[in-house]
Short mmCIF file of C-alpha atoms in Angstrom, two decimals:
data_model
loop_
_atom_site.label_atom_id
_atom_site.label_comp_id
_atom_site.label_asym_id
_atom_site.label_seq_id
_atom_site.Cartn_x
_atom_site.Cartn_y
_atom_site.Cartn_z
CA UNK F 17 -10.71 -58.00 18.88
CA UNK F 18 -10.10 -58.85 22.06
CA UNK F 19 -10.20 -62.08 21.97
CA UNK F 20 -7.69 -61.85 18.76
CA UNK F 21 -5.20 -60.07 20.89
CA UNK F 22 -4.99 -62.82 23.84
CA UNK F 23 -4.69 -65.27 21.08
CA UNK F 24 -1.41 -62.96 20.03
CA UNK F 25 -0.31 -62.07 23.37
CA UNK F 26 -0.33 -65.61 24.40
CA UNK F 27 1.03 -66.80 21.34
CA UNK F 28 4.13 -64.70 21.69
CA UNK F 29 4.31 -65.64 25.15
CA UNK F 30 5.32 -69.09 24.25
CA UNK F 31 7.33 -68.42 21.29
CA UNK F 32 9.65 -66.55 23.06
CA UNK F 33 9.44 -68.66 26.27
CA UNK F 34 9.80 -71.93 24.46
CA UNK F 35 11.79 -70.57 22.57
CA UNK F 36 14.46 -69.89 25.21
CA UNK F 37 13.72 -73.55 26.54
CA UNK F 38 14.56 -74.80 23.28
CA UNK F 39 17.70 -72.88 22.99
CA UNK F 40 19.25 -74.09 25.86
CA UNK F 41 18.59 -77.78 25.72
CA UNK F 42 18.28 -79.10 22.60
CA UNK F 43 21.43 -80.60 20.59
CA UNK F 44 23.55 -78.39 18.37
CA UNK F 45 21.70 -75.24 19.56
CA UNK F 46 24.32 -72.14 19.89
CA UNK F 47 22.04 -71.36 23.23
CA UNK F 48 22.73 -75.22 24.82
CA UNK F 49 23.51 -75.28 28.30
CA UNK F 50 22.69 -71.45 28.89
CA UNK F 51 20.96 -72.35 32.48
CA UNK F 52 18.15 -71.68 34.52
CA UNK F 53 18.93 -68.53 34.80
CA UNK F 54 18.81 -67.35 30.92
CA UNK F 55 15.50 -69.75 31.01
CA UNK F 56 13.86 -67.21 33.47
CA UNK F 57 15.29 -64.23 31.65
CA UNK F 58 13.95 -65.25 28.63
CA UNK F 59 10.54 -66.10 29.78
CA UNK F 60 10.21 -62.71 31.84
CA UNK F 61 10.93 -60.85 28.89
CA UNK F 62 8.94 -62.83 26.39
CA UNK F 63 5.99 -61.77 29.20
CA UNK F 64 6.74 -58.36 28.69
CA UNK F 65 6.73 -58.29 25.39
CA UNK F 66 3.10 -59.88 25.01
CA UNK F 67 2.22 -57.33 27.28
CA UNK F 68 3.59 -54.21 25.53
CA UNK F 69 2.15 -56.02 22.03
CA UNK F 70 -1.84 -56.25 23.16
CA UNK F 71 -1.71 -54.76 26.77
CA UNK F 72 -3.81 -51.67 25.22
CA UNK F 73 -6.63 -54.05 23.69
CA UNK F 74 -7.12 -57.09 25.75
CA UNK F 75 -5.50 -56.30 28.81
CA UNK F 76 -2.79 -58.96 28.10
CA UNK F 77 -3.89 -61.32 30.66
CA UNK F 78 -2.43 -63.55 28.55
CA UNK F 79 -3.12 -66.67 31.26
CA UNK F 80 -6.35 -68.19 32.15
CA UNK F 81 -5.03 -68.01 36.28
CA UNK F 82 -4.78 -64.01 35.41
CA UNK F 83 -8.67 -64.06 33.75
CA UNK F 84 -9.89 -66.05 36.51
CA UNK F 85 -8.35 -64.32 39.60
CA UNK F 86 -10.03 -61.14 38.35
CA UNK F 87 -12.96 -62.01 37.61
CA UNK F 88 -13.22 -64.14 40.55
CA UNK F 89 -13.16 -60.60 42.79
CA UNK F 90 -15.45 -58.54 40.20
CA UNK F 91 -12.58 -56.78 38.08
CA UNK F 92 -13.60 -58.30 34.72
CA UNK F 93 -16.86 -59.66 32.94
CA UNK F 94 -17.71 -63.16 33.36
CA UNK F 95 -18.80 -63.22 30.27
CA UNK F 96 -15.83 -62.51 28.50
CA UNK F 97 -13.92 -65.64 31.07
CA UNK F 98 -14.71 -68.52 28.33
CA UNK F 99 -13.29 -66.56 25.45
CA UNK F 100 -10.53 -65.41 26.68
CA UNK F 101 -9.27 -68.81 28.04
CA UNK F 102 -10.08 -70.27 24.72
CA UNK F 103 -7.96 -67.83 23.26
CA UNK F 104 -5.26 -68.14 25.83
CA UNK F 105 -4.79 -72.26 24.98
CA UNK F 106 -5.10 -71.78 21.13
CA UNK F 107 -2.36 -69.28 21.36
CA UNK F 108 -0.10 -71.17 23.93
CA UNK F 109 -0.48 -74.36 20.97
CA UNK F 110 0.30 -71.86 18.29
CA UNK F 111 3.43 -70.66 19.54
CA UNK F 112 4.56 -73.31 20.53
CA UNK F 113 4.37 -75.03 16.67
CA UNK F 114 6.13 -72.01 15.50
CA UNK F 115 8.98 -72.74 18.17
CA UNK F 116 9.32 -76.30 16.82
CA UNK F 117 9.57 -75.01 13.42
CA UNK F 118 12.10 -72.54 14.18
CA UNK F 119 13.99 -75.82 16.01
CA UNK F 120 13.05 -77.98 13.51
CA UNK F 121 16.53 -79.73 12.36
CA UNK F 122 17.61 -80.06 16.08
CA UNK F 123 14.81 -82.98 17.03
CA UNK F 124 16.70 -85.81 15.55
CA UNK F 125 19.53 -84.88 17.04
CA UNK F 126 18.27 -84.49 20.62
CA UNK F 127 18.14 -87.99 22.23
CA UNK F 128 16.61 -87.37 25.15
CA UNK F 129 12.39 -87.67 25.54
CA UNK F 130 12.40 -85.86 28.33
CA UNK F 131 14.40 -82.61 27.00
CA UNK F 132 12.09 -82.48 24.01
CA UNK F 133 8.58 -82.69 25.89
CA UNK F 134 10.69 -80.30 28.56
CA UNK F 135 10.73 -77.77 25.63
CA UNK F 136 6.84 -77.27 25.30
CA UNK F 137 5.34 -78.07 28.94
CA UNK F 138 6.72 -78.14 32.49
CA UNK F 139 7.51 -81.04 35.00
CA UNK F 140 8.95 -81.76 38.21
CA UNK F 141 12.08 -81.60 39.49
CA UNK F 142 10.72 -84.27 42.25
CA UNK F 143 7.41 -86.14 41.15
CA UNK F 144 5.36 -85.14 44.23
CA UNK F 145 1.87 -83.91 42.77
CA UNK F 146 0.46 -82.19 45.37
CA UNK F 147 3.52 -80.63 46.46
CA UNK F 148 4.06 -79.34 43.43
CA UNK F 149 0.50 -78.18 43.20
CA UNK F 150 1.30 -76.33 46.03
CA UNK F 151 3.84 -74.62 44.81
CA UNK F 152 2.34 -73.61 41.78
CA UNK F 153 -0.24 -71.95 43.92
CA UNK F 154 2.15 -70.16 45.70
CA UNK F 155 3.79 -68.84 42.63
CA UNK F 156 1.17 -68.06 40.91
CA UNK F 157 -0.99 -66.03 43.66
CA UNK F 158 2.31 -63.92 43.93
CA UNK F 159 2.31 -63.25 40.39
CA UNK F 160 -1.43 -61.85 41.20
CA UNK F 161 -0.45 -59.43 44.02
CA UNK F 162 2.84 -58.42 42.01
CA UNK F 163 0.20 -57.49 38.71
CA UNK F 164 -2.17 -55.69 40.66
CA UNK F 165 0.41 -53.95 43.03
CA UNK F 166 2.02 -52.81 39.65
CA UNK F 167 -1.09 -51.54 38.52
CA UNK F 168 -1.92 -49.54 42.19
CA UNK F 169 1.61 -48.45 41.69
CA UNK F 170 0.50 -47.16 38.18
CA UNK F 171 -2.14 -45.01 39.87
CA UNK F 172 -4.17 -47.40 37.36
CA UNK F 173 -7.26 -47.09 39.57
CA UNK F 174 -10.75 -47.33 37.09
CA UNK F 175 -14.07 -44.78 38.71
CA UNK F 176 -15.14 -47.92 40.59
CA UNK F 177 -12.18 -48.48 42.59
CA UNK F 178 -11.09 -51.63 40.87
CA UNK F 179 -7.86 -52.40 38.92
CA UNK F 180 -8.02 -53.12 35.10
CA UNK F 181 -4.86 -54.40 33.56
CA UNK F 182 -5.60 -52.51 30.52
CA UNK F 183 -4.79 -49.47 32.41
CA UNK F 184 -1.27 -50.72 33.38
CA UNK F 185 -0.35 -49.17 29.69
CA UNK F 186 -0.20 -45.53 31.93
CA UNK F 187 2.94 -46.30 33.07
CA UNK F 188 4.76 -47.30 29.90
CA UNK F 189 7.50 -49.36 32.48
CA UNK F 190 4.65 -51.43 33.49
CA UNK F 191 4.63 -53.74 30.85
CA UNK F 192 8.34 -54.46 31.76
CA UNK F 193 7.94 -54.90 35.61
CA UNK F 194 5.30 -57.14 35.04
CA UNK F 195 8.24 -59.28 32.82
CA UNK F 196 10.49 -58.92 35.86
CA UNK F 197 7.82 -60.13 38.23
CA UNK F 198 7.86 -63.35 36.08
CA UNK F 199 11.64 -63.16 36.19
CA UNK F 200 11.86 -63.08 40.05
CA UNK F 201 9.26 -65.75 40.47
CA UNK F 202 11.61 -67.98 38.17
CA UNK F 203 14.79 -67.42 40.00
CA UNK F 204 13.26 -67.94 43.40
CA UNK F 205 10.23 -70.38 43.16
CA UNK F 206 10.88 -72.05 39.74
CA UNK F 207 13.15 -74.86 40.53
CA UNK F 208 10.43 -77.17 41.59
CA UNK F 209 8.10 -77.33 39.22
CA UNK F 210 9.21 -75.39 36.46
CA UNK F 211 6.70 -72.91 37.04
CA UNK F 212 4.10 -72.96 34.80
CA UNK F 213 2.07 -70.29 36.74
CA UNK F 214 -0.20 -69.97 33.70
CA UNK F 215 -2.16 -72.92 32.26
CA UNK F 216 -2.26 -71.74 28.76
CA UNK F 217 1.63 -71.96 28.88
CA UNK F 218 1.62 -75.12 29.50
CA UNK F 219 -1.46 -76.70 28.40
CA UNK F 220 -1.39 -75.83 24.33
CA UNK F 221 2.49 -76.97 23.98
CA UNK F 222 1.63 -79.95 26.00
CA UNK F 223 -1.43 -80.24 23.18
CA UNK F 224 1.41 -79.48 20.39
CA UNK F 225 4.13 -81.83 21.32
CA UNK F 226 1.07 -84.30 21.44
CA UNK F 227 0.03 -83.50 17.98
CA UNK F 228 3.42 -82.60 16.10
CA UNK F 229 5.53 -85.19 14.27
CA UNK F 230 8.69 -84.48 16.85
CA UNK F 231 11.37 -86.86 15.89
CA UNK F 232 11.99 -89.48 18.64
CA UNK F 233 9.50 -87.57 20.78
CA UNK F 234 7.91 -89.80 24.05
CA UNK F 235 4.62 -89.67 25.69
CA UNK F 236 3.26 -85.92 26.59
CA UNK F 237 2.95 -86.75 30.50
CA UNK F 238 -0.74 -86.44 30.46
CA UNK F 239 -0.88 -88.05 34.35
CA UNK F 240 1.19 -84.15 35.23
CA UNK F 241 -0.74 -82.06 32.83
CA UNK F 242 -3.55 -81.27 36.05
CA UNK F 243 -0.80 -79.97 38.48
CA UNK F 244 0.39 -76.69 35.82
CA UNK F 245 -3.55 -76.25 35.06
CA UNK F 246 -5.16 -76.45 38.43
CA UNK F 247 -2.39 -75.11 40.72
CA UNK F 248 -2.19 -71.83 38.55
CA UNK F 249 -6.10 -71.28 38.30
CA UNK F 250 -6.41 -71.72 42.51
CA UNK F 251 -3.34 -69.63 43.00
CA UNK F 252 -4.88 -66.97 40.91
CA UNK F 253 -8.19 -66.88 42.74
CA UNK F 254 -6.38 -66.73 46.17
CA UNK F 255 -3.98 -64.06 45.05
CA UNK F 256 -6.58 -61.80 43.78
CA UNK F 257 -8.75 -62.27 47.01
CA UNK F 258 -5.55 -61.47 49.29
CA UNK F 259 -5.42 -58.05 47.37
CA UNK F 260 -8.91 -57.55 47.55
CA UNK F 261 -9.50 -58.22 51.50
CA UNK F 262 -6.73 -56.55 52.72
CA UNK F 263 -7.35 -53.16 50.98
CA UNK F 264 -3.69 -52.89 49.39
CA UNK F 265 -5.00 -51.11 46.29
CA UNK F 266 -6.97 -48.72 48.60
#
């Protein structure tokens, strides 16, 4: 069951986030030319909605960095890393075919390859890899310390003095900070890079726009596709640590 609901979480993740992507740049959409900022909104919220969905089963880690960061300082099975992760990327490729369905009769009239693959995965803003890894591991060990801080905040503290997302459902304005977290790490450290901060976000659309029949699509940028997958997972590891060695969560 768990496994089932990161599959969901994640999938809505990307519907809605795509989603909003898609609605802004593609041709003919009512949403074209809404901005970064409606971009951000609309992938904060689609966060905490995921959250709110399967927060109570799985946890909604609903990104691999999130799994990995966690169990990486002994809050969550090892065992249970593979699944999840698995379940994460099929979920990130599902909803991302439902948001080209949804978009389906705007493709042809897109023209740009760049805008189209731009709807599934991230890129660049300037094409410096390791720079941009770098800022993906910034953004995403923030996004650690923000989730766990919510969850000290949440008094959601488990008999063994470490802090289990699925508790973050105490506090039913968790779910929502956790989307505004997202939100504030778009506004301020998204320009870059896009950021991905999750590589099941970016990973199963990137797999998707591969795969689907996208009118006038172009290549999926497979020589980028490390930079959203390994900056995230580091970030996650060192963001979890920081909030493990220096006590925060007491």
């Amino acid at each position: 069951m768990v496994y089932l609901a990161e599959f969901i979480g994640t999938a809505i993740l990307t519907l809605l986030g795509c989603g909003v992507v898609a609605g802004v740049s593609l041709a003919r959409s009512k949403a074209l030319n809404g901005g970064w900022i409606v971009v951000t909104l609309g992938w904060g919220m689609a966060v905490a909605m995921a959250v709110y969905v399967v927060g109570t089963t799985s946890g909604a880690h609903i990104n691999p960095a999130v799994t990995l960061g966690l169990a990486g300082i002994g809050d969550f099975e090892w065992a249970l890393v593979p699944g999840y992760i698995a379940a994460q990327v099929a979920g990130g490729f599902v909803g991302a075919v439902l948001v080209y369905l949804v978009y389906l009769p705007h493709w042809e009239h897109t023209e740009d390859q760049a805008t189209k693959l731009g709807v599934f995965s991230t890129a660049p803003a300037v094409r410096k890899p390791l720079l941009n890894m770098v800022t993906e591991i910034i953004g995403t060990a923030l996004l650690l310390l923000g989730i766990l801080g919510i969850g000290a905040n949440a008094d959601a503290v488990s008999s063994d003095g470490g802090v289990q997302l699925s508790d973050l459902f105490a506090n039913g304005l968790a779910p929502l900070m956790v989307g505004l977290l997202v939100l504030a790490i778009g506004l301020s450290l998204g320009g870059p890079t896009g950021y991905a901060i999750n590589p099941a976000r970016d990973l199963g659309p990137r797999i998707a726009h591969a795969l689907l029949p996208i009118a006038g699509k172009g290549p999926s940028d497979w020589g980028y596709s490390w930079v959203p997958i390994v900056g995230p997972l580091i970030g996650g590891v060192i963001g979890a640590w920081i909030w493990k060695l220096t006590g925060f969560g007491g």
